[in-house]
XYZ file of C-alpha atoms in Angstrom:
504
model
C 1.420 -34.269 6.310
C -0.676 -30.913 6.478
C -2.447 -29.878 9.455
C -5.820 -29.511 10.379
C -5.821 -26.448 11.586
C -5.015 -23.752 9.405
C -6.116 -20.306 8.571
C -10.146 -19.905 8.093
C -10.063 -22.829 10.704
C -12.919 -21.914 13.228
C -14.149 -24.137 16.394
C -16.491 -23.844 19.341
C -15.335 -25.278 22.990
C -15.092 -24.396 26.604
C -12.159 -22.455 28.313
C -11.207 -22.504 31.658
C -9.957 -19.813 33.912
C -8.765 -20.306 37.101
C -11.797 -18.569 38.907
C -14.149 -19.776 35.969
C -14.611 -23.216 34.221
C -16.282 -24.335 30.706
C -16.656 -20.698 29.426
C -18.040 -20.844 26.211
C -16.483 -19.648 23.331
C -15.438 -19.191 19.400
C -11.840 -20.079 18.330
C -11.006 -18.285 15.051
C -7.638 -19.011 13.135
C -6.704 -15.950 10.657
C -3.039 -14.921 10.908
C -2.801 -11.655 12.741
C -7.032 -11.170 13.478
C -6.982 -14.703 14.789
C -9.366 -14.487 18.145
C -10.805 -16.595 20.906
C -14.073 -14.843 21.908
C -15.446 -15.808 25.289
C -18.674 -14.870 26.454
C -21.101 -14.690 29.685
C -17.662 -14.256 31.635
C -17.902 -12.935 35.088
C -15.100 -10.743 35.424
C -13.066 -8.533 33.523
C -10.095 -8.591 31.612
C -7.827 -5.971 30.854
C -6.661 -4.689 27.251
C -3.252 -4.829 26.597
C -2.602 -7.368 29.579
C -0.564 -10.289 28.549
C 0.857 -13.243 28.648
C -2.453 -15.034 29.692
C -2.394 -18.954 28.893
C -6.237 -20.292 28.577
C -6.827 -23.887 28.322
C -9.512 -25.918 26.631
C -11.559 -28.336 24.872
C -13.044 -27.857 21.102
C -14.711 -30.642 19.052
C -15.555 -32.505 21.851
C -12.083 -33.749 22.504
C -9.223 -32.228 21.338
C -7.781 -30.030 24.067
C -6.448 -26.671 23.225
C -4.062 -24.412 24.721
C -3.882 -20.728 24.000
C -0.670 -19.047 25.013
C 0.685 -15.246 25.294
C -2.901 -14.320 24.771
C -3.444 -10.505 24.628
C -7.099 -8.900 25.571
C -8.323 -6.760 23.000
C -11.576 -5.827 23.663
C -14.374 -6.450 26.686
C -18.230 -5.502 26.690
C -20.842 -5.900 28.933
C -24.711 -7.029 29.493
C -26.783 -5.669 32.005
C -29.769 -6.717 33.456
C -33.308 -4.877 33.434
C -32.282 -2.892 36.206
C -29.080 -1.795 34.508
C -26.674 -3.725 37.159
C -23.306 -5.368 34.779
C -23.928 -9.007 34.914
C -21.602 -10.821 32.625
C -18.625 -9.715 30.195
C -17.971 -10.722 26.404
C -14.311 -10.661 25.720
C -11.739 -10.659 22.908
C -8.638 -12.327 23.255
C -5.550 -12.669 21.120
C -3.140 -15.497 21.029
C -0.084 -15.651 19.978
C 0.312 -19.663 19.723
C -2.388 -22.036 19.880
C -1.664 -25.516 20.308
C -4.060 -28.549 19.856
C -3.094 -32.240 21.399
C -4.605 -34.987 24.041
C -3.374 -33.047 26.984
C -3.241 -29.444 27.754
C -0.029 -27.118 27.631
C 1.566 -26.397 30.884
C 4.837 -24.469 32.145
C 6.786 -27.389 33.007
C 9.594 -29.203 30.363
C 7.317 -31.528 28.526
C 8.467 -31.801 24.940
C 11.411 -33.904 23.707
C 11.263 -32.575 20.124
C 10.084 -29.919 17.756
C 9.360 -30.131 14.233
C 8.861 -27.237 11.978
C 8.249 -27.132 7.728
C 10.091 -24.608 6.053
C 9.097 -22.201 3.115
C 11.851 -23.517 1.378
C 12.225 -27.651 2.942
C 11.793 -29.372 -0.417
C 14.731 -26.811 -1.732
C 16.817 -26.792 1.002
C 16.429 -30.654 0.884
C 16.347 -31.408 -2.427
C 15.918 -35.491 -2.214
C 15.415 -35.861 -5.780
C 15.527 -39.728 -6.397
C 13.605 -40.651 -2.987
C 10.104 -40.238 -5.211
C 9.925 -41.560 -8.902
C 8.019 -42.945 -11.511
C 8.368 -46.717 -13.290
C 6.943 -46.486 -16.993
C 8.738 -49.866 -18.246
C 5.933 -52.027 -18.846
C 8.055 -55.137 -18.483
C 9.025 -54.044 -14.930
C 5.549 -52.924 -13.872
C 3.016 -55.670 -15.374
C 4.559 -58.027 -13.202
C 4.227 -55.972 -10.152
C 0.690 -55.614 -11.008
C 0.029 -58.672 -11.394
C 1.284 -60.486 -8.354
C -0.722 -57.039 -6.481
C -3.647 -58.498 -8.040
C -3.370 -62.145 -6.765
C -2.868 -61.176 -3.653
C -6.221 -59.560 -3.222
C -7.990 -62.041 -5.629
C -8.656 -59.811 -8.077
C -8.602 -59.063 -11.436
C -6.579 -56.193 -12.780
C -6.514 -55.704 -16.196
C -2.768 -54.765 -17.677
C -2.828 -51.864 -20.186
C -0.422 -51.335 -22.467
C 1.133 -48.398 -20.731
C 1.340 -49.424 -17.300
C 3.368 -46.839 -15.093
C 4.171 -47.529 -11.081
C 4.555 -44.370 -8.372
C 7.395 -45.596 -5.775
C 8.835 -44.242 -2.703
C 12.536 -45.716 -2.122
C 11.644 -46.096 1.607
C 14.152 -43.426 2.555
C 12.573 -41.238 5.496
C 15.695 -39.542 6.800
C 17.774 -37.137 4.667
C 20.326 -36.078 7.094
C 20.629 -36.230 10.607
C 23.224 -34.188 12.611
C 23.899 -33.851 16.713
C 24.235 -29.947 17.724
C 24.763 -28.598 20.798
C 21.118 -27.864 21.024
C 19.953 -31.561 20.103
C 19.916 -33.695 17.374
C 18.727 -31.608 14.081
C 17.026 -33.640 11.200
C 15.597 -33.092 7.915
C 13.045 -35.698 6.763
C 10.351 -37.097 4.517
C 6.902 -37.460 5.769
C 4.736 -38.670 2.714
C 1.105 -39.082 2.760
C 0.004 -41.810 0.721
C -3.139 -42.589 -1.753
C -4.366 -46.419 -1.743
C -6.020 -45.452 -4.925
C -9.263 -45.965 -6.528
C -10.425 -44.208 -9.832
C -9.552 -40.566 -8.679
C -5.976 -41.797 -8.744
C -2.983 -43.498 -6.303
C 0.632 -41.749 -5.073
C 2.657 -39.957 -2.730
C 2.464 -36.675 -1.698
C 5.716 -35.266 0.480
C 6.613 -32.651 3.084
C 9.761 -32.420 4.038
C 10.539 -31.198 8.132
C 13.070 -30.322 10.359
C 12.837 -31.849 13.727
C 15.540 -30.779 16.725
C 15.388 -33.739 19.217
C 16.185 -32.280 22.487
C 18.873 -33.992 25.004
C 16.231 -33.331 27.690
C 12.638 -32.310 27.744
C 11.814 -27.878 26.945
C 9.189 -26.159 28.032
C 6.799 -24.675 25.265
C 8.837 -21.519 25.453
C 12.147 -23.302 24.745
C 11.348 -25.473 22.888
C 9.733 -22.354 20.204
C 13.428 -20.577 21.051
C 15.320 -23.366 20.007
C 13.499 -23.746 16.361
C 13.707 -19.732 15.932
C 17.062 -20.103 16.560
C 17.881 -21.985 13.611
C 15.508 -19.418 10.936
C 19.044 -17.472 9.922
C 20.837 -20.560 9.018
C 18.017 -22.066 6.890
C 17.489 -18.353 5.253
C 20.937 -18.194 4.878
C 21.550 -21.475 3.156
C 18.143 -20.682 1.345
C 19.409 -16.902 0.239
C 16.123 -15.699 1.147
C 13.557 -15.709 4.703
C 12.345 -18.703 5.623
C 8.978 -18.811 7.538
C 8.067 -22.116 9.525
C 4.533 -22.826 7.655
C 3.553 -25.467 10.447
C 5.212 -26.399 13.657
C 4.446 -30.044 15.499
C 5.850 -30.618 18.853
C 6.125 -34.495 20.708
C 6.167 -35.284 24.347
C 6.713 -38.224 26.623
C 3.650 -40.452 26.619
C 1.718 -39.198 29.640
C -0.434 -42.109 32.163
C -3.201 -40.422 30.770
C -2.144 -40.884 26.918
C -1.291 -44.161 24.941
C 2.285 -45.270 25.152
C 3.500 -43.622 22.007
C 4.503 -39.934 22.584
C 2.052 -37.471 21.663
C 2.028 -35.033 18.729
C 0.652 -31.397 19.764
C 0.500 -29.558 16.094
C 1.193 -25.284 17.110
C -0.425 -22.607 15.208
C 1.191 -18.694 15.061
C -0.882 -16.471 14.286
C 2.685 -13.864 14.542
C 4.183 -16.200 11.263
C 5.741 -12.643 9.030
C 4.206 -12.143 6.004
C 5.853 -13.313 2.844
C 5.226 -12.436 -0.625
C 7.756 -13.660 -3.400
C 7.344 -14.231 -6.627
C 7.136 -17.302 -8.079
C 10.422 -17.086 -9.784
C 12.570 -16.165 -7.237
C 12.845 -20.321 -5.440
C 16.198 -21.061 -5.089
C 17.092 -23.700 -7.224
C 18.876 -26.522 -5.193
C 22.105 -26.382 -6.583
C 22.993 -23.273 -6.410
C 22.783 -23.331 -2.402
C 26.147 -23.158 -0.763
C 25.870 -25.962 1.217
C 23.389 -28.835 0.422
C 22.581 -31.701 2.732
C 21.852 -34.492 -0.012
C 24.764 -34.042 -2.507
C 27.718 -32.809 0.311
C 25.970 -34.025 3.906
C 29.701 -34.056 5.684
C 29.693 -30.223 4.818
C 26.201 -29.222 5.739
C 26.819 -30.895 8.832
C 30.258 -29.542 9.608
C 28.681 -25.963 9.067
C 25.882 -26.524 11.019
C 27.423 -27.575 13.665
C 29.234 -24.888 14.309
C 26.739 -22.373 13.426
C 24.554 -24.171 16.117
C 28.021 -23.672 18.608
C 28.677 -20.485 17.815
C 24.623 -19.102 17.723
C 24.377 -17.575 21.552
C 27.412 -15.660 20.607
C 26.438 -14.288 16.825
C 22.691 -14.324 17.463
C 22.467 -10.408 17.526
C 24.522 -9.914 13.920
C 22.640 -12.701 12.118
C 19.014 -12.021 13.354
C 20.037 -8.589 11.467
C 21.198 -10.419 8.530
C 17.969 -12.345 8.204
C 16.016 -9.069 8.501
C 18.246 -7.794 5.823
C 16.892 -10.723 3.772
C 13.456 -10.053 4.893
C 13.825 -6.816 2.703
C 14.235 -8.372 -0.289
C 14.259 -6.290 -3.338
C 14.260 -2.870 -0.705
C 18.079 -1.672 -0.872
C 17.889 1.628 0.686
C 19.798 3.549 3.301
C 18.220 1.783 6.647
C 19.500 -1.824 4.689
C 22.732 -0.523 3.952
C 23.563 0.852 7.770
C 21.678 -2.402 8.960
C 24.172 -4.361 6.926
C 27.324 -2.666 8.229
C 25.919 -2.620 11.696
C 26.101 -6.271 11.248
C 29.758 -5.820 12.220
C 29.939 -3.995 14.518
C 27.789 -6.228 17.168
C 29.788 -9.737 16.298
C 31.579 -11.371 19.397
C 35.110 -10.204 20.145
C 36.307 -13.770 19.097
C 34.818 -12.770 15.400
C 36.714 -9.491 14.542
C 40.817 -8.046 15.056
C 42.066 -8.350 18.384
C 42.183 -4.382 20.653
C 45.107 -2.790 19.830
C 47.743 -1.925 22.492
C 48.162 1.482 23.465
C 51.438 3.035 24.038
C 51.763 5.175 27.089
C 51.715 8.887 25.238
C 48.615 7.679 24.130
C 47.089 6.208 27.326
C 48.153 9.377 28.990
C 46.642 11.551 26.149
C 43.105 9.737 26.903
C 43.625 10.103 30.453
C 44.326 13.612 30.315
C 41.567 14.225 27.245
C 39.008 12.543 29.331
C 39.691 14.186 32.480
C 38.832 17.972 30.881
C 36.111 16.533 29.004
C 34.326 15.042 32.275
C 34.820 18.618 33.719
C 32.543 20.080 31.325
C 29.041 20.570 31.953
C 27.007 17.535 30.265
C 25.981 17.455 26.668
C 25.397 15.611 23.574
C 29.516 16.979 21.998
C 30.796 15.931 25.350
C 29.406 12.219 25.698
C 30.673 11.775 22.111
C 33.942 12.830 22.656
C 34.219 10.589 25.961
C 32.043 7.415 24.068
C 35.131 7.898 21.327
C 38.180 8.071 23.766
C 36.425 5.082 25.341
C 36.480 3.640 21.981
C 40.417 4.142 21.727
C 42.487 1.030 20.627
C 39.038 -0.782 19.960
C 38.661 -2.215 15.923
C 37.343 0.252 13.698
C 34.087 -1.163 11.526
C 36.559 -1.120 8.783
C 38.949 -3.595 10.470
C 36.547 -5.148 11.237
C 34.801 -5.900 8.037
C 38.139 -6.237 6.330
C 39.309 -9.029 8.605
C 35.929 -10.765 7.710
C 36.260 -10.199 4.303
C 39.982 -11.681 4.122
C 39.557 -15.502 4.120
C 37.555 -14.916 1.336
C 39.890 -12.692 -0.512
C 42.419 -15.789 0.397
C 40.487 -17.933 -1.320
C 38.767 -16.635 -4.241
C 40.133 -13.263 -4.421
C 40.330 -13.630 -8.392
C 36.792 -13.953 -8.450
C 35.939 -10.530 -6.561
C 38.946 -7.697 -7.306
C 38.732 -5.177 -4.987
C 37.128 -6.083 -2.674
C 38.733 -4.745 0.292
C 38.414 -1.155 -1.894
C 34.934 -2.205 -1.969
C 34.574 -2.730 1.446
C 36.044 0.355 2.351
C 33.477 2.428 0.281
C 30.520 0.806 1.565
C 31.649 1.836 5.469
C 32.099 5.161 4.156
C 29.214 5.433 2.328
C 27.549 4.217 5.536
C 29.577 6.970 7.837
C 27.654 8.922 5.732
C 24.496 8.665 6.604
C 25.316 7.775 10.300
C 27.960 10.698 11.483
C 26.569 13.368 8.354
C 29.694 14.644 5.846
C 32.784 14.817 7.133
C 35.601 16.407 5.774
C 35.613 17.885 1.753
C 32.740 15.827 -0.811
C 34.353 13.374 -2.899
C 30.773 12.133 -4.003
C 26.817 12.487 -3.867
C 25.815 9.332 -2.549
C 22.122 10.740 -2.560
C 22.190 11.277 -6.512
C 24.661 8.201 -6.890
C 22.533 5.740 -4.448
C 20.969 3.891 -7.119
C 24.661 2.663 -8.437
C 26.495 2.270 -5.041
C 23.547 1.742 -2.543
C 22.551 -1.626 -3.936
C 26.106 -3.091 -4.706
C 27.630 -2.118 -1.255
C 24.481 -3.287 0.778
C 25.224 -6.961 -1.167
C 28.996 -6.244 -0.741
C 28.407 -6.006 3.482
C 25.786 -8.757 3.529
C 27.605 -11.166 1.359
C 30.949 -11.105 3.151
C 29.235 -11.335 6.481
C 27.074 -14.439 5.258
C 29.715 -16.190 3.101
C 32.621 -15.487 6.584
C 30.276 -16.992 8.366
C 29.823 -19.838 6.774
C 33.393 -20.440 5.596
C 34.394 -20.336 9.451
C 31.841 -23.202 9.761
C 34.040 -25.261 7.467
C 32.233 -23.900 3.880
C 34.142 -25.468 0.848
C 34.031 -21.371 -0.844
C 36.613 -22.887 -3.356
C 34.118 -25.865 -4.474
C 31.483 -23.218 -4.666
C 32.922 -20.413 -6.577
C 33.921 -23.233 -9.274
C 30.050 -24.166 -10.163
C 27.755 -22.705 -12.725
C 24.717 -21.250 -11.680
C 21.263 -20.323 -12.095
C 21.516 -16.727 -10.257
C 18.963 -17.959 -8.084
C 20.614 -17.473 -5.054
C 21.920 -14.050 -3.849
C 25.294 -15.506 -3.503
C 25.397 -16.653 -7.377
C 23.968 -13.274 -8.719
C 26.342 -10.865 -6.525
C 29.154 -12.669 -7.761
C 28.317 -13.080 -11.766
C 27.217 -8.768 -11.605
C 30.508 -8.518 -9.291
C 32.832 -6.995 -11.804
C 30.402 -5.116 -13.749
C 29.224 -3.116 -10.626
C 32.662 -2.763 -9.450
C 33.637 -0.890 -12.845
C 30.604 1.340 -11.986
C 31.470 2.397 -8.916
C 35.144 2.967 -9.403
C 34.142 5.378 -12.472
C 31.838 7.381 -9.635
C 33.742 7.209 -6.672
C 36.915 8.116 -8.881
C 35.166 11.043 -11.194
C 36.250 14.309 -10.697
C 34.493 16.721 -7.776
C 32.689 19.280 -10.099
């Protein structure tokens, strides 16, 4: 199931504007220089003014809607007497989406559907799609095939027979945000001489209690890109979105399919080694569906509360290879912006201390205003509040609960890595015990994976994450969670030795 529109896709229609009708123009899809240019226009548009929504028809027929365009550029003819007569402009959209009726404000669309970098991974339906090679099973087929169109097929000697079991849905789980289902969508060859099969794409469709707009309905999908690069261990990208709505009077009673193009979709550039191999994903929809769905579930529940921490874990990921100070402080900062109902409980002043702030923050407001003074008053603000430290230690100890033996340490761990990061936030404090600058190519890596790995694997353990079942497999290291584990001990021993080395 690929779309027809795709990058190098180019069209010619006529765009409406509500003071102008059938403007002609040129619809050109290339990632980020994709364009809609419109000329003989009669008035201007604006650079830089957004969120413009211009509606259309290309080919003849299909109807196109342009949304959050962006003018980029504008020129002008003139006439012989030099007078400005029309306007050619250049207009960027951000989403373009193609269908039998034109995209409007209003809730319209009961589903969305989106293919991931990594669906055929993440989904790994291995015995849906096979291959018969026993003669004695296939000849027959063929045969009876061939009476039933009256013809003759020969029977070779090596007969072999493509099959798909019939199985279109892989797993299908109800969220809070709608139903969420992965699924196979296989085009199909009738065959001839240039061959006969099945060719798959696997897609994730969230089937919405009650009709989104276009807006929401986007939201909803780009809501679920940490979990899937999560599970995945690296960023996911959604390589084509399709979107259904309610049959329309104007439409044929089945619902129609509107297929999106982004021209924002990030850049990815792996190399080709680095797919995950299915089973070394933490959670896996065909072998353990109970616990993929469990986990999503509540990831789906507990999403408008940890959306700020994981949206910087998945542009952690979208580093990939790049550890370097910015990762490491995005990776702690993690932390520090989860929900209340994620990290240690406030701590209870006593009364000395409550009048101590009082007091502190009383001759602190009386001074005049500058940068020492709102940090003193931001800190006895901060008084009773969890530390990053708790914090990441009271993430980090259901997994120490559970496989502790396989990671030693690793609330010592832990504890460097926030220092390391005080570092480079708050500058040296107190007498050097260690250059991280010299020493960053030892410790910067391994505490970066430290922070990201017990924020992803708490995360998904509070879901209801087997970690025991997990820890127990062998692996391919082709998941982040797989190789931070099996280099665990080795870069542990390193850093100890440095951390632990004499000051010279």
């Amino acid at each position: 199931m690929t779309g027809k529109w795709t990058d190098g896709s180019k069209a010619l229609g006529k765009f409406d504007f509500a003071t102008q009708k059938g403007i002609y123009g040129e619809l050109s899809l290339q990632g980020y220089d994709s364009e809609l240019v419109l000329h003989d226009v009669e008035f201007e548009l604006y650079p830089g003014e957004g969120d413009l929504t211009i509606h259309g028809v290309i080919d003849h027929s299909v109807k196109v809607s342009l949304i959050d365009c962006i003018p980029m550029a504008s020129s002008r003819k003139t006439d012989a007497e030099g007078n400005a007569s029309q306007y050619r402009h250049t207009v960027f959209p951000h989403h373009i989406v193609f269908g039998d009726v034109h995209v409007t404000d209003d809730p319209m669309f009961t589903s969305i559907m989106v293919r991931l970098t990594d669906s055929s991974r993440i989904f790994y339906d291995f015995d849906t799609f096979g291959i018969v090679l026993d003669p004695a099973v296939v000849a027959p087929i063929v045969a009876e095939e061939a009476k039933s169109r009256h013809r003759d097929i020969p029977v070779g000697d090596h007969p072999a027979l493509a099959y798909f079991s019939g199985k279109y849905s892989i797993i299908s789980v109800s969220t809070e945000i709608g139903t969420i289902s992965a699924n196979n969508l296989p085009t199909m060859s009738l065959g001839g001489p240039t061959g006969s099969g099945f060719t798959n794409s696997i897609w994730v469709e969230i089937e919405f209690a009650s009709a989104r707009s276009f807006d929401g309905a986007i939201e909803a999908a780009y809501l679920l890109e940490p979990f899937f690069s999560m599970v995945a261990g690296r960023p996911q990208r959604f390589e084509e979105i399709r979107m259904r709505s309610h049959p329309t009077k104007a439409s044929s009673e089945a619902p129609s399919i509107f297929e999106v193009y982004s021209s924002m979709k990030p850049r990815l550039d792996f190399p080709a080694s680095s797919r995950p191999h299915p089973a070394d994903l933490p959670i896996n929809a065909v072998w353990r569906p109970e616990e993929f769905a469990r986990v999503l579930t509540d990831w789906v529940k507990r999403e408008p509360d940890w959306r700020d921490a994981r949206a910087r874990y998945s542009g952690c990921l979208r580093k990939l290879d790049l550890f370097d100070i910015d990762r490491l402080v995005g990776s702690a900062n993690m932390f520090d912006i989860l929900p209340s109902t994620a990290v240690p409980a406030d701590i209870e002043l006593s009364e000395e201390f409550e009048t101590a702030r009082d007091q502190s923050r009383k001759l602190f407001l009386d001074l005049p205003d500058s940068p020492q003074r709102t940090s003193i008053l931001v800190e006895l603000k901060r008084l009773g509040k969890s530390s990053l430290k708790s914090k990441v230690r009271h993430r980090a100890a259901p997994i120490v609960a559970a496989v502790g033996d396989k990671f030693p340490e690793l609330i010592w761990v832990l504890d460097q890595a926030v220092n390391c990061r005080n570092h480079y936030v708050h500058g040296p404090l107190g007498k050097k015990t260690i250059d991280y600058a010299a020493n960053f190519h030892d410790l910067g890596g391994f505490f970066t994976k430290t922070l990201e790995f017990v924020f992803a694997a708490s995360d998904l353990l509070e879901g209801g994450w087997d970690i025991k079942e997990w820890a127990s497999r062998s692996s391919t290291l082709s998941h982040p969670f797989y190789s931070y584990k099996d280099s665990y001990k080795q870069h542990l021993s390193i850093a100890k030795a440095l951390i632990n080395k004499p000051a010279d």
